[in-house]
Amino acid sequence: MTSHTSDSPFRTAVVPAAGLGTRFLPATKTVPKELLPVVDTPGIELIAEEATEAGAGRLAIITSERKVGVMAHFSEDAVLEGTLEDRGKDVLLHKVQRAPGLIEVVDVRQEEPLGLGHAVAQVEDVLGAEEEAVAVLLPDDLIMPFGILRQMSEVRREHGGSVLCAFEVDPDNVSSYGVFEVEDTSDATVKRVRGMVEKPAAEDAPSNLAAAGRYVLDRAVFDALRRIEPGAGGELQLTDAIDLLIGEGHPVHVVVHEGTRHDLGNPGGYIKACVDFALDNAAYGDDLRGWLTERLGS
Ligand code: G1P
């Protein structure tokens, strides 16, 4: 099992996974959306892999009573593993053992669905006194290639405070996201954040740079989360806590992501992610490419 690397500003990576997955019903009536496979691997395992590569030593998964299956994916399954071993299915055995071996996981319960800010706030109790920052990875967002969290950690080292990931969205779609008001720095991919607003109307949006579900947050965020009121959608918003910190002089920057971002939280985005990953897959890529070409031509 990989342990926290000392050059990372965080040890704990927080993954909010307590949501109802309403955009994906009826599939998510019994299957947590975080377990839906991208080709053959649940989205949550890709998130765990990203957090591990970024230097996290443990994953704090925020779940609800309905979502216990998410934790089970990170448990060893002696019966299944024994059967695969007896049958000589080594490749499958390796796949099954991968998630439990990736990173330590801790289950943090969110008893009521009061919003992303409320979910993240639940993690404070499990942090060690020495943990000055945490990473947050929203499992709906698949940010490829991996590496953005390391860039964000580097920016925290240089500027201090908190660092988020931004990506450009179509101005018509800003109302689905947290949106940044920014100013340039000497580095074209790094902007200083002057303000942040959750799900603004298109005409009120300060830019078309949106939050992409990756955060390196100073521990100060927990104090801010105690001081916010319900915001967009009547929920306690992480965006509002960050905006509160900015107003108090806390440095917040974004790294502008120029790679791919898939939204696994709705069927349309999920299908694109599956196709994207499958096209690069040694077992399925060629066949899928041929079929897609034929299908699109007809
Ligand atoms: C959340 C955040 C939002 C962010 C988005 C990225 O919104 O609140 O700031 O831009 O994730 O996917 P949600 O998609 O949960 O409504």
XYZ file of C-alpha atoms in Angstrom, residues 2-291:
290
model
C 1.355 3.402 -0.956
C 1.819 5.847 1.874
C 1.659 9.600 1.863
C 4.675 11.144 0.149
C 6.297 13.906 2.111
C 6.383 16.352 -0.815
C 2.581 16.432 -0.931
C 0.878 19.177 1.114
C -1.955 16.808 2.046
C -2.187 13.316 3.449
C -5.956 12.930 3.233
C -7.896 13.077 -0.024
C -11.624 13.608 0.496
C -14.127 12.061 -1.913
C -17.735 13.149 -1.386
C -19.856 10.171 -2.420
C -23.040 10.511 -0.377
C -25.236 11.953 -3.154
C -28.351 10.224 -4.441
C -27.181 10.179 -8.053
C -30.548 11.443 -9.241
C -29.281 12.313 -12.722
C -28.542 8.629 -13.215
C -31.777 7.028 -12.032
C -32.989 4.336 -12.290
C -29.483 2.764 -12.440
C -28.525 4.464 -9.179
C -31.562 3.154 -7.292
C -29.396 0.258 -6.076
C -25.956 0.849 -7.621
C -23.961 3.837 -6.329
C -22.962 5.974 -9.326
C -19.343 5.883 -8.116
C -19.334 2.147 -8.858
C -20.513 2.444 -12.446
C -17.680 1.147 -14.616
C -15.604 3.179 -17.021
C -14.927 0.205 -19.325
C -14.331 -2.265 -16.459
C -13.151 -0.069 -13.591
C -15.490 1.802 -11.210
C -15.063 5.576 -11.349
C -14.176 5.641 -7.634
C -11.152 3.394 -8.292
C -9.874 5.855 -10.913
C -10.282 8.637 -8.349
C -8.386 6.578 -5.741
C -5.612 6.025 -8.272
C -5.392 9.744 -9.032
C -5.255 10.632 -5.316
C -2.553 8.036 -4.704
C -0.452 9.304 -7.606
C -0.782 12.835 -6.216
C 0.782 11.696 -2.931
C -2.267 11.098 -0.708
C -1.903 8.428 1.984
C -5.574 7.847 2.638
C -8.949 8.427 1.086
C -11.771 9.756 3.261
C -14.892 8.686 1.401
C -18.014 10.508 2.494
C -20.916 8.119 2.263
C -24.477 7.801 3.416
C -26.380 4.769 4.647
C -27.456 3.998 1.075
C -23.924 3.998 -0.286
C -22.072 1.332 1.696
C -21.165 -0.544 -1.502
C -18.669 2.190 -2.306
C -16.547 1.219 0.709
C -16.923 -2.489 -0.060
C -15.048 -1.972 -3.333
C -11.916 -1.242 -1.262
C -12.214 -4.362 0.940
C -10.415 -7.605 0.240
C -12.673 -10.440 -0.915
C -10.998 -13.666 0.180
C -13.619 -15.942 -1.413
C -13.514 -14.266 -4.830
C -9.731 -13.973 -4.766
C -9.357 -17.634 -3.728
C -11.622 -18.778 -6.567
C -9.731 -16.745 -9.160
C -6.419 -18.042 -7.815
C -7.586 -21.687 -7.940
C -8.688 -21.178 -11.522
C -5.402 -19.570 -12.530
C -7.148 -16.319 -13.502
C -4.162 -14.158 -12.641
C -5.107 -11.090 -14.655
C -8.555 -10.948 -13.065
C -7.075 -11.627 -9.620
C -4.756 -8.668 -10.056
C -7.695 -6.464 -11.088
C -9.723 -7.488 -8.034
C -6.812 -6.913 -5.648
C -5.965 -3.519 -7.058
C -8.449 -1.260 -5.235
C -7.839 -2.678 -1.720
C -4.087 -2.336 -2.269
C -4.109 1.217 -3.613
C -4.657 3.377 -0.561
C -6.067 3.253 2.973
C -9.737 4.229 2.996
C -11.795 5.682 5.821
C -15.572 5.907 5.841
C -16.976 9.277 6.893
C -20.751 9.477 7.231
C -22.876 12.379 6.118
C -26.166 11.808 7.881
C -28.142 14.438 5.975
C -27.750 15.624 2.361
C -27.127 19.293 3.174
C -24.687 20.046 0.341
C -21.058 19.680 -0.708
C -19.824 22.134 1.926
C -21.578 20.150 4.649
C -20.148 16.897 3.270
C -16.556 18.180 3.309
C -17.032 19.607 6.820
C -17.603 16.062 8.158
C -13.955 15.188 7.494
C -12.448 17.577 10.026
C -12.889 15.085 12.872
C -10.759 12.416 11.196
C -7.819 14.704 10.353
C -4.625 14.520 12.366
C -3.477 17.688 14.154
C -0.511 17.948 11.774
C -2.615 17.946 8.580
C -2.569 21.519 7.334
C -4.333 20.892 4.046
C -6.630 18.356 2.405
C -7.332 17.440 -1.189
C -10.931 17.114 -2.370
C -11.761 15.106 -5.490
C -15.347 15.144 -6.744
C -15.909 11.695 -8.226
C -18.254 12.974 -10.953
C -15.306 14.770 -12.526
C -12.760 12.692 -14.381
C -9.795 14.952 -15.089
C -7.317 13.462 -17.541
C -4.421 13.019 -17.731
C -3.610 12.619 -14.032
C -1.207 15.199 -12.636
C -3.360 18.258 -12.025
C -3.275 17.751 -8.217
C 0.513 17.751 -8.253
C 0.498 21.022 -10.217
C -1.974 22.452 -7.698
C 0.241 21.328 -4.799
C 3.151 23.112 -6.430
C 1.093 26.326 -6.613
C 0.229 26.025 -2.905
C 3.937 25.672 -2.154
C 4.629 28.862 -4.099
C 1.652 31.025 -3.089
C 0.284 29.354 0.072
C -3.441 29.147 0.772
C -5.800 27.037 -1.309
C -5.663 25.970 -4.948
C -8.448 24.777 -7.232
C -8.660 23.447 -10.762
C -10.459 25.512 -13.395
C -11.564 24.674 -16.904
C -13.207 26.734 -19.613
C -16.901 26.086 -20.160
C -19.290 27.296 -22.786
C -20.784 30.559 -21.417
C -24.264 29.010 -21.797
C -23.331 26.307 -19.272
C -21.816 28.369 -16.447
C -24.926 28.012 -14.289
C -24.041 24.350 -13.625
C -20.750 25.191 -11.920
C -18.797 27.183 -9.381
C -17.410 30.101 -11.398
C -14.251 32.126 -10.746
C -13.438 35.795 -10.957
C -9.700 35.812 -11.649
C -6.674 37.944 -12.341
C -3.541 36.874 -14.211
C -0.262 35.869 -12.611
C 3.106 35.642 -14.352
C 2.281 32.002 -15.149
C -0.353 31.740 -17.920
C -1.904 28.575 -16.446
C -2.186 29.961 -12.896
C -4.706 32.681 -11.967
C -5.321 34.383 -8.680
C -8.971 34.088 -7.617
C -10.681 37.304 -6.532
C -14.066 35.715 -5.950
C -16.083 32.590 -6.583
C -19.812 32.112 -7.080
C -21.822 28.881 -7.162
C -24.116 28.297 -10.133
C -24.570 31.920 -11.270
C -27.018 32.887 -13.997
C -25.151 33.256 -17.303
C -25.550 37.041 -17.237
C -24.077 37.286 -13.719
C -21.111 34.968 -14.231
C -17.755 36.688 -13.646
C -16.025 34.510 -16.289
C -16.377 31.191 -18.064
C -13.731 29.554 -15.874
C -15.484 26.895 -13.822
C -14.429 24.705 -10.895
C -13.523 21.238 -12.128
C -13.923 19.198 -8.950
C -10.318 19.208 -7.699
C -9.308 21.196 -4.622
C -6.224 21.541 -2.432
C -7.717 23.289 0.577
C -5.997 24.836 3.522
C -7.356 23.629 6.837
C -8.825 27.115 7.312
C -11.695 25.960 5.088
C -13.230 24.029 8.006
C -13.590 27.187 10.036
C -15.158 28.936 7.030
C -17.549 26.013 6.519
C -18.890 26.599 10.025
C -19.675 30.202 9.149
C -21.549 29.924 5.833
C -25.302 29.964 5.324
C -27.212 27.819 2.827
C -26.557 29.143 -0.687
C -27.371 27.941 -4.240
C -30.065 25.262 -4.177
C -30.560 25.856 -0.428
C -27.366 23.839 0.211
C -24.207 24.564 2.206
C -21.789 25.218 -0.650
C -18.025 24.623 -0.588
C -17.777 27.493 -3.066
C -19.253 29.896 -0.491
C -16.700 28.871 2.158
C -13.876 29.471 -0.331
C -15.342 32.834 -1.328
C -15.569 33.759 2.359
C -11.872 32.936 2.816
C -10.951 35.023 -0.242
C -12.817 37.982 1.264
C -10.703 37.594 4.406
C -7.440 37.734 2.446
C -6.734 33.985 2.186
C -4.783 33.344 -1.039
C -6.731 31.223 -3.543
C -5.414 30.323 -6.995
C -6.574 28.127 -9.835
C -4.596 25.994 -12.225
C -6.326 26.079 -15.602
C -6.691 22.525 -16.863
C -6.111 22.068 -20.552
C -6.658 18.322 -20.807
C -9.867 16.341 -20.828
C -12.704 16.550 -18.318
C -15.558 14.067 -18.313
C -18.698 14.401 -16.195
C -19.474 10.901 -14.937
C -22.535 12.115 -13.057
C -24.956 12.002 -15.980
C -25.492 9.423 -18.729
C -24.354 11.708 -21.581
C -20.998 12.528 -19.975
C -20.540 8.987 -18.703
C -20.959 7.494 -22.170
C -18.317 9.853 -23.583
C -15.907 8.805 -20.824
C -16.533 5.127 -21.560
C -15.965 5.625 -25.291
C -12.841 7.719 -24.661
C -11.323 5.111 -22.339
C -12.429 2.172 -24.491
C -10.832 3.654 -27.621
C -7.476 3.601 -25.780
C -8.039 0.095 -24.413
C -5.903 -2.674 -25.902
C -8.717 -5.228 -25.710
C -11.620 -3.148 -27.020
C -10.192 -0.122 -28.834
C -9.755 -1.413 -32.375
C -13.088 -3.164 -32.493
C -14.918 -0.125 -31.084
C -13.208 2.248 -33.537
C -14.242 0.065 -36.465
C -17.816 -0.211 -35.228
